[in-house]
Coordinates of C-alpha atoms and ligand atoms in Angstrom, one line a residue:
X12 CA -10.8 42.7 -56.0
X13 CA -10.9 44.3 -52.5
X14 CA -8.0 43.9 -50.2
X15 CA -8.4 42.3 -46.7
X16 CA -8.1 45.8 -45.2
X17 CA -11.0 46.9 -47.3
X18 CA -13.1 43.9 -46.2
X19 CA -12.2 44.8 -42.6
X20 CA -13.2 48.4 -43.2
X21 CA -16.6 47.3 -44.4
X22 CA -17.1 45.4 -41.2
X23 CA -16.2 48.5 -39.2
X24 CA -18.9 50.7 -40.8
X25 CA -21.5 48.0 -41.2
X26 CA -24.8 49.0 -39.4
X27 CA -25.3 45.3 -38.3
X28 CA -21.8 44.7 -37.0
X29 CA -22.9 44.4 -33.4
X30 CA -25.5 41.7 -34.1
X31 CA -22.7 39.1 -34.1
X32 CA -22.2 39.7 -30.4
X33 CA -25.7 38.2 -29.8
X34 CA -24.3 34.7 -30.7
X35 CA -22.1 32.1 -29.0
X36 CA -19.0 32.3 -31.1
X37 CA -15.7 30.6 -30.1
X38 CA -12.8 33.1 -30.3
X39 CA -10.5 30.7 -32.1
X40 CA -13.3 28.8 -33.8
X41 CA -13.7 28.1 -37.5
X42 CA -15.1 30.4 -40.2
X43 CA -18.7 29.3 -40.4
X44 CA -20.3 29.4 -43.8
X45 CA -23.0 26.9 -43.1
X46 CA -25.6 29.1 -41.4
X47 CA -28.0 28.2 -44.2
X48 CA -27.9 24.6 -42.9
X49 CA -27.7 25.1 -39.2
X50 CA -27.7 28.7 -37.9
X51 CA -25.5 29.5 -35.0
X52 CA -26.6 29.5 -31.3
X53 CA -28.0 32.8 -30.1
X54 CA -26.9 33.6 -26.5
X55 CA -30.5 34.4 -25.5
X56 CA -31.5 30.9 -26.5
X57 CA -29.2 29.4 -23.8
X58 CA -31.0 31.4 -21.1
X59 CA -34.5 30.8 -22.5
X60 CA -34.0 27.1 -22.8
X61 CA -32.6 27.0 -19.3
X62 CA -35.6 28.8 -18.0
X63 CA -38.0 26.6 -19.9
X64 CA -36.3 23.5 -18.6
X65 CA -35.8 24.5 -14.9
X66 CA -38.8 26.7 -14.3
X67 CA -41.3 25.5 -16.9
X68 CA -40.6 21.8 -16.8
X69 CA -38.8 21.4 -13.5
X70 CA -41.1 23.5 -11.3
X71 CA -44.3 24.2 -13.3
X72 CA -44.6 20.7 -14.5
X73 CA -47.8 19.9 -16.3
X74 CA -49.3 23.3 -15.2
X75 CA -46.9 25.0 -17.7
X76 CA -49.0 23.6 -20.6
X77 CA -51.5 26.4 -20.1
X78 CA -48.7 28.7 -21.6
X79 CA -47.0 26.2 -23.8
X80 CA -50.2 25.3 -25.7
X81 CA -50.3 28.7 -27.4
X82 CA -46.7 28.6 -28.7
X83 CA -47.3 27.0 -32.1
X84 CA -49.8 29.8 -33.0
X85 CA -48.0 32.8 -31.3
X86 CA -44.7 31.9 -32.9
X87 CA -46.5 31.4 -36.2
X88 CA -48.0 34.9 -36.0
X89 CA -44.5 36.3 -35.3
X90 CA -43.0 34.5 -38.3
X91 CA -46.0 35.8 -40.4
X92 CA -45.6 39.4 -39.2
X93 CA -41.8 39.7 -39.3
X94 CA -40.4 37.1 -41.6
X95 CA -42.7 35.9 -44.4
X96 CA -45.4 38.6 -44.8
X97 CA -48.5 36.8 -43.5
X98 CA -51.3 38.4 -41.4
X99 CA -52.1 36.6 -38.1
X100 CA -54.0 33.4 -38.0
X101 CA -52.4 31.7 -41.0
X102 CA -49.2 30.0 -39.7
X103 CA -48.5 27.4 -37.0
X104 CA -45.2 26.0 -36.0
X105 CA -44.9 22.3 -35.2
X106 CA -43.7 19.1 -36.8
X107 CA -40.8 19.1 -39.3
X108 CA -40.7 20.7 -42.8
X109 CA -41.1 17.3 -44.3
X110 CA -44.3 16.5 -42.3
X111 CA -45.7 19.9 -43.1
X112 CA -44.9 19.4 -46.8
X113 CA -46.9 16.2 -46.6
X114 CA -49.8 17.8 -45.0
X115 CA -49.8 20.8 -47.4
X116 CA -49.4 18.7 -50.5
X117 CA -52.0 16.1 -49.4
X118 CA -54.5 18.8 -48.6
X119 CA -54.0 20.4 -52.0
X120 CA -54.4 17.1 -53.8
X121 CA -57.6 16.4 -52.0
X122 CA -58.9 19.7 -53.1
X123 CA -58.2 18.9 -56.8
X124 CA -59.5 15.3 -57.1
X125 CA -60.2 15.5 -60.8
X126 CA -56.6 16.4 -61.7
X127 CA -54.0 13.7 -62.4
X128 CA -50.6 15.4 -62.1
X129 CA -48.3 17.1 -59.6
X130 CA -45.5 19.4 -60.8
X131 CA -42.1 20.0 -59.1
X132 CA -38.5 20.7 -59.9
X133 CA -36.2 17.7 -60.6
X134 CA -33.6 19.7 -58.7
X135 CA -35.9 20.4 -55.7
X136 CA -34.6 19.5 -52.3
X137 CA -34.8 15.7 -51.9
X138 CA -37.4 15.5 -49.1
X139 CA -39.8 17.7 -51.2
X140 CA -39.4 15.2 -54.1
X141 CA -39.7 12.1 -51.9
X142 CA -42.8 13.4 -50.1
X143 CA -44.5 14.0 -53.5
X144 CA -43.3 10.7 -54.8
X145 CA -44.9 8.9 -51.9
X146 CA -48.1 10.9 -52.1
X147 CA -48.4 10.4 -55.9
X148 CA -48.1 6.7 -55.5
X149 CA -50.6 6.6 -52.6
X150 CA -53.1 8.7 -54.5
X151 CA -52.5 7.5 -57.9
X152 CA -51.2 10.7 -59.5
X153 CA -48.4 11.4 -62.0
X154 CA -45.4 13.2 -60.6
X155 CA -44.1 15.5 -63.3
X156 CA -40.6 17.2 -63.2
X157 CA -39.4 20.5 -64.5
X158 CA -35.7 20.4 -65.5
X159 CA -34.8 24.1 -65.4
X160 CA -31.4 25.6 -65.9
X161 CA -29.3 24.5 -62.9
X162 CA -28.1 28.0 -62.2
X163 CA -31.1 30.2 -62.9
X164 CA -33.8 27.8 -61.6
X165 CA -37.5 27.5 -62.5
X166 CA -39.0 30.2 -64.6
X167 CA -42.7 31.1 -64.9
X168 CA -42.7 30.2 -68.6
X169 CA -41.7 26.6 -67.8
X170 CA -44.5 26.3 -65.3
X171 CA -46.9 27.7 -67.8
X172 CA -45.8 25.1 -70.4
X173 CA -46.0 22.2 -68.0
X174 CA -49.4 23.1 -66.7
X175 CA -51.0 24.0 -70.1
X176 CA -52.9 20.7 -70.3
X177 CA -55.1 21.7 -67.3
X178 CA -54.4 18.4 -65.5
X179 CA -52.0 19.7 -62.8
X180 CA -53.5 19.7 -59.3
X181 CA -50.5 21.1 -57.4
X182 CA -47.2 22.9 -58.1
X183 CA -44.6 22.6 -55.3
X184 CA -41.4 24.6 -55.6
X185 CA -38.6 26.0 -53.4
X186 CA -38.4 29.8 -53.4
X187 CA -34.6 29.7 -53.0
X188 CA -32.9 26.7 -54.7
X189 CA -30.9 24.8 -52.0
X190 CA -28.1 24.1 -54.4
X191 CA -27.7 27.1 -56.7
X192 CA -29.5 29.7 -54.5
X193 CA -31.6 30.8 -57.6
X194 CA -34.5 32.9 -56.3
X195 CA -37.9 32.0 -57.8
X196 CA -40.5 34.5 -58.8
X197 CA -43.0 33.8 -56.0
X198 CA -45.9 36.0 -57.2
X199 CA -45.3 35.4 -61.0
X200 CA -45.1 31.6 -60.8
X201 CA -48.0 31.5 -58.4
X202 CA -50.2 33.5 -60.8
X203 CA -49.1 31.3 -63.7
X204 CA -50.1 28.1 -61.8
X205 CA -53.4 29.7 -60.7
X206 CA -54.2 30.5 -64.3
X207 CA -53.9 26.8 -65.0
X208 CA -56.2 25.9 -62.1
X209 CA -53.4 24.5 -59.9
X210 CA -52.7 25.2 -56.2
X211 CA -49.2 26.2 -55.2
X212 CA -47.1 25.1 -52.2
X213 CA -43.9 27.1 -51.6
X214 CA -41.0 25.8 -49.6
X215 CA -39.4 28.8 -47.9
X216 CA -36.6 26.8 -46.0
X217 CA -33.8 28.8 -47.7
X218 CA -35.7 32.1 -47.8
X219 CA -37.0 32.6 -44.3
X220 CA -34.8 35.1 -42.5
X221 CA -32.6 35.7 -45.5
X222 CA -34.9 37.0 -48.3
X223 CA -37.9 39.2 -47.8
X224 CA -41.1 37.2 -48.5
X225 CA -44.6 38.6 -48.8
X226 CA -46.8 35.5 -48.7
X227 CA -50.2 37.3 -48.5
X228 CA -49.4 39.6 -51.4
X229 CA -47.9 36.8 -53.5
X230 CA -51.1 34.9 -53.7
X231 CA -49.4 31.7 -52.5
X232 CA -51.9 29.0 -51.3
X233 CA -49.7 27.2 -48.9
X234 CA -46.1 27.4 -47.7
X235 CA -43.7 25.6 -45.4
X236 CA -40.2 26.4 -44.0
X237 CA -37.5 25.5 -41.6
X238 CA -36.6 27.5 -38.4
X239 CA -33.2 26.0 -37.9
X240 CA -31.4 27.6 -40.9
X241 CA -31.4 31.4 -41.2
X242 CA -33.8 31.7 -38.2
X243 CA -31.3 30.1 -35.9
X244 CA -33.8 27.9 -34.1
X245 CA -31.4 25.1 -33.3
X246 CA -31.0 21.5 -34.6
X247 CA -34.4 19.9 -35.3
X248 CA -36.4 23.0 -34.4
X249 CA -40.0 22.6 -35.6
X250 CA -41.1 24.0 -38.9
X251 CA -43.8 26.4 -39.9
X252 CA -46.8 25.9 -42.2
X253 CA -48.8 28.7 -43.8
X254 CA -52.4 28.2 -45.1
X255 CA -54.0 31.2 -46.8
X256 CA -57.0 32.3 -44.8
X257 CA -59.4 31.9 -47.6
X258 CA -58.4 28.2 -47.9
X259 CA -58.7 27.3 -44.3
X260 CA -62.3 26.1 -44.7
X261 CA -61.8 24.2 -47.9
X262 CA -58.4 22.6 -47.3
X263 CA -58.1 19.8 -44.7
X264 CA -54.8 18.4 -43.6
X265 CA -54.6 14.6 -43.4
X266 CA -53.1 13.9 -40.0
X267 CA -56.0 14.3 -37.7
X268 CA -55.0 14.6 -34.1
X269 CA -56.2 16.0 -30.8
X270 CA -54.2 19.2 -31.0
X271 CA -56.4 20.3 -33.9
X272 CA -59.5 19.3 -32.1
X273 CA -62.1 21.9 -31.0
X274 CA -62.4 21.7 -27.2
X275 CA -59.4 19.4 -27.1
X276 CA -59.8 18.5 -23.4
X277 CA -63.4 17.5 -23.8
X278 CA -61.9 14.3 -25.3
X279 CA -64.9 14.0 -27.7
X280 CA -65.9 10.9 -29.6
X281 CA -65.1 12.2 -33.1
X282 CA -62.7 14.5 -34.8
X283 CA -64.2 18.0 -34.9
X284 CA -61.4 20.3 -35.8
X285 CA -61.1 24.0 -34.8
X286 CA -61.9 26.4 -37.6
X287 CA -58.7 28.0 -38.8
X288 CA -55.0 27.4 -38.8
X289 CA -55.2 25.5 -35.5
X290 CA -56.5 22.5 -37.3
X291 CA -53.1 22.0 -38.9
X292 CA -51.7 20.9 -35.6
X293 CA -51.8 17.1 -35.0
X294 CA -50.1 15.9 -31.8
X295 CA -48.2 17.4 -28.9
X296 CA -45.7 20.1 -30.2
X297 CA -42.0 20.0 -29.2
X298 CA -42.0 22.6 -26.5
X299 CA -38.2 23.0 -26.0
X300 CA -37.8 23.2 -29.8
X301 CA -40.4 25.9 -30.0
X302 CA -38.8 27.9 -27.2
X303 CA -35.5 27.8 -29.1
X304 CA -37.2 28.6 -32.4
X305 CA -38.9 31.5 -30.8
X306 CA -35.7 32.9 -29.5
X307 CA -34.0 32.6 -32.9
X308 CA -37.0 34.2 -34.8
X309 CA -37.1 37.0 -32.3
X310 CA -33.5 37.8 -32.9
X311 CA -33.9 37.9 -36.7
X312 CA -37.1 40.0 -36.3
X313 CA -35.3 42.5 -34.1
X314 CA -32.8 43.2 -36.9
X315 CA -35.3 43.0 -39.7
X316 CA -35.2 40.9 -42.9
X317 CA -34.8 44.0 -45.1
X318 CA -31.5 45.0 -43.4
X319 CA -30.4 41.4 -43.4
X320 CA -31.1 41.0 -47.1
X321 CA -29.0 44.0 -47.9
X322 CA -26.1 42.7 -46.0
X323 CA -26.6 39.2 -47.4
X324 CA -26.4 40.4 -50.9
X325 CA -23.2 42.3 -50.1
X326 CA -21.6 39.3 -48.5
X327 CA -22.5 36.9 -51.4
X328 CA -21.5 39.6 -54.0
X329 CA -18.1 39.6 -52.3
X330 CA -17.9 35.7 -52.6
X331 CA -18.8 35.9 -56.3
X332 CA -16.2 38.6 -57.0
X333 CA -13.4 36.8 -55.2
X334 CA -14.3 33.4 -56.6
X335 CA -14.3 34.8 -60.2
X336 CA -10.9 36.3 -59.6
X337 CA -9.1 33.7 -57.5
X338 CA -10.9 30.4 -57.9
X339 CA -11.9 30.4 -61.6
X340 CA -8.2 30.0 -62.8
X341 CA -8.0 27.0 -60.4
X342 CA -10.9 25.2 -62.0
X343 CA -13.7 26.3 -59.6
X344 CA -16.7 28.1 -61.1
X345 CA -19.6 30.1 -59.5
X346 CA -22.8 28.1 -60.1
X347 CA -25.2 30.6 -58.6
X348 CA -26.9 33.6 -60.3
X349 CA -24.5 36.5 -60.6
X350 CA -27.0 39.2 -60.1
X351 CA -27.6 39.6 -56.4
X352 CA -31.3 40.3 -56.8
X353 CA -31.8 36.8 -58.4
X354 CA -29.8 35.0 -55.7
X355 CA -30.8 33.8 -52.2
X356 CA -28.4 33.8 -49.3
X357 CA -25.6 31.5 -50.4
X358 CA -23.3 30.8 -53.3
X359 CA -22.6 27.5 -55.0
X360 CA -19.0 26.9 -56.2
X361 CA -18.6 24.0 -58.6
X362 CA -15.4 21.9 -58.6
X363 CA -15.0 18.3 -59.9
X364 CA -13.5 17.3 -56.5
X365 CA -15.9 19.4 -54.4
X366 CA -16.3 16.7 -51.7
X367 CA -12.5 16.3 -51.2
X368 CA -12.1 20.1 -51.2
X369 CA -14.8 20.4 -48.6
X370 CA -13.1 17.9 -46.3
X371 CA -9.8 19.7 -46.7
X372 CA -11.4 23.1 -45.9
X373 CA -13.0 21.8 -42.7
X374 CA -10.1 19.7 -41.5
X375 CA -7.1 21.8 -42.5
X376 CA -8.3 25.3 -43.2
X377 CA -10.8 25.9 -40.5
X378 CA -13.5 26.9 -42.9
X379 CA -17.0 25.2 -42.7
X380 CA -18.9 25.1 -45.9
X381 CA -21.0 22.1 -47.0
X382 CA -21.0 19.8 -49.9
X383 CA -23.9 19.1 -52.2
X384 CA -23.6 16.4 -54.8
X385 CA -22.4 16.0 -57.4
X386 CA -19.9 18.8 -57.4
X387 CA -20.9 21.8 -55.3
X388 CA -19.2 23.5 -52.4
X389 CA -21.9 25.6 -50.8
X390 CA -20.9 28.9 -49.0
X391 CA -23.7 30.3 -46.8
X392 CA -22.6 33.5 -45.0
X393 CA -25.5 34.2 -42.6
X394 CA -26.0 38.0 -42.5
X395 CA -26.6 37.9 -38.8
X396 CA -23.1 37.1 -37.8
X397 CA -20.7 36.6 -40.8
X398 CA -18.1 39.3 -41.3
X399 CA -16.8 40.5 -44.6
X400 CA -13.2 39.8 -43.4
X401 CA -14.3 36.2 -42.7
X402 CA -15.6 35.8 -46.3
X403 CA -12.3 37.3 -47.6
X404 CA -10.3 34.8 -45.4
X405 CA -12.4 31.9 -46.4
X406 CA -12.0 32.6 -50.1
X407 CA -8.3 33.1 -49.6
X408 CA -8.1 29.7 -47.9
X409 CA -10.1 28.0 -50.6
X410 CA -7.7 29.4 -53.1
X411 CA -4.8 28.0 -51.2
X412 CA -6.5 24.6 -50.8
X413 CA -7.0 24.4 -54.5
X414 CA -3.6 25.8 -55.5
X415 CA -1.7 23.5 -53.1
X416 CA -3.7 20.4 -54.0
X417 CA -4.2 19.7 -50.2
X418 CA -7.6 18.2 -51.0
X419 CA -5.8 15.2 -52.6
X420 CA -5.0 13.9 -49.2
X421 CA -8.7 13.3 -48.5
X422 CA -10.8 10.3 -49.4
X423 CA -13.3 10.1 -52.2
X424 CA -15.7 8.1 -50.1
X425 CA -18.5 10.2 -48.6
X426 CA -19.5 10.3 -44.9
X427 CA -23.1 9.8 -43.7
X428 CA -23.5 13.6 -43.3
X429 CA -22.0 16.0 -45.7
Ligands
PLP28 C1 -33.6 22.1 -45.2 C2 -34.7 21.8 -46.1 C3 -35.7 20.9 -45.7 C4 -35.6 20.1 -44.5 O1 -36.7 19.4 -44.1 P1 -36.7 18.7 -42.6 O2 -38.0 18.0 -42.6 O3 -36.4 19.7 -41.6 O4 -35.6 17.7 -42.6 C5 -36.8 20.7 -46.6 N1 -36.9 21.4 -47.7 C6 -35.9 22.3 -48.1 C7 -36.1 23.1 -49.4 C8 -34.8 22.5 -47.3 O5 -33.9 23.4 -47.7

């Protein structure tokens, strides 16, 4: 395995090494490997939020809405152009990923009234499963689960088998698995579902900003995703929703509100939505969240997802290499695909005491990963700001935490947030 000096040398020649300077990073702060859960704060965001608060809100007051009102669509177009491969007019940013999942899935179900089932992955992110569970109960459909290999994730052949009966209205999957980081075949699975007559909603929460995505070329019908993970939009930043242009007439989202209304300020008697993606807005969008999200997205766009992906694969390859050499003999195993091309931006390390190991890492070793039940320590080195030397140090400290048994001092009981 590479030495620490070799890891440092890689940082010195890295074409993206200066991007780290764009972020607020405490000099003596921890090694942060949770950028896939909450991205770091870009310096620019501090200024842009301050301006939005002091100038936009403080001085402009309600007059500022003439600018703010366009933010959901202009940021949506930027995400489409730079992050997820969508031509303009197909994405808006507002509401949470959960709410956008509800809207997308409900619209898809309404478009397939004669089909009785919805298909997802039993290992999909909880909110995705819960939204579908609620919708299926409300609309009297059967929720069907795939149980793919926990490391390799959902394969097109599994979707083909589960949709063969012709009764599936909707397939909803994550492009990158939040636990294992398995990277799904966006175009292949979409085509498979389409052959069976189903619509497809993709959750891009763990892809956006880390993995190149080409929504338009993939044939995807709808997609959603977070802006606070690899896009560094800040805690609770609003999410995006994509609706393929050709579906914008036939698909109708279920939360009708005045922000989707044609001539909104005419305050008309009945809902008469705008034609196009604007009808996917419901109520007043969170302006400060949008300002922060826009700053985060602009930062990622300026670097480019292609360059970030190359660096991300190199960072996670290093984790896999060091984990195999150092951690496997101590009872911790890589639980992510080993081939970089099949993996998203993080690496799952499985250990029977993962939760206690995580607590020890944060409390005693100044390394911030996160824990995903039942037994995964998740390491997410955001390619915008994580250095190779940090990855080397983090794995060295995990090795020490395991070898010393330091984790034994930490409780088995979980906290509210892990
Ligand atoms: C992070 C994440 C979410 C989060 O949804 P919120 O509504 O923002 O809480 C949803 N789906 C996936 C796949 C995620 O990774």
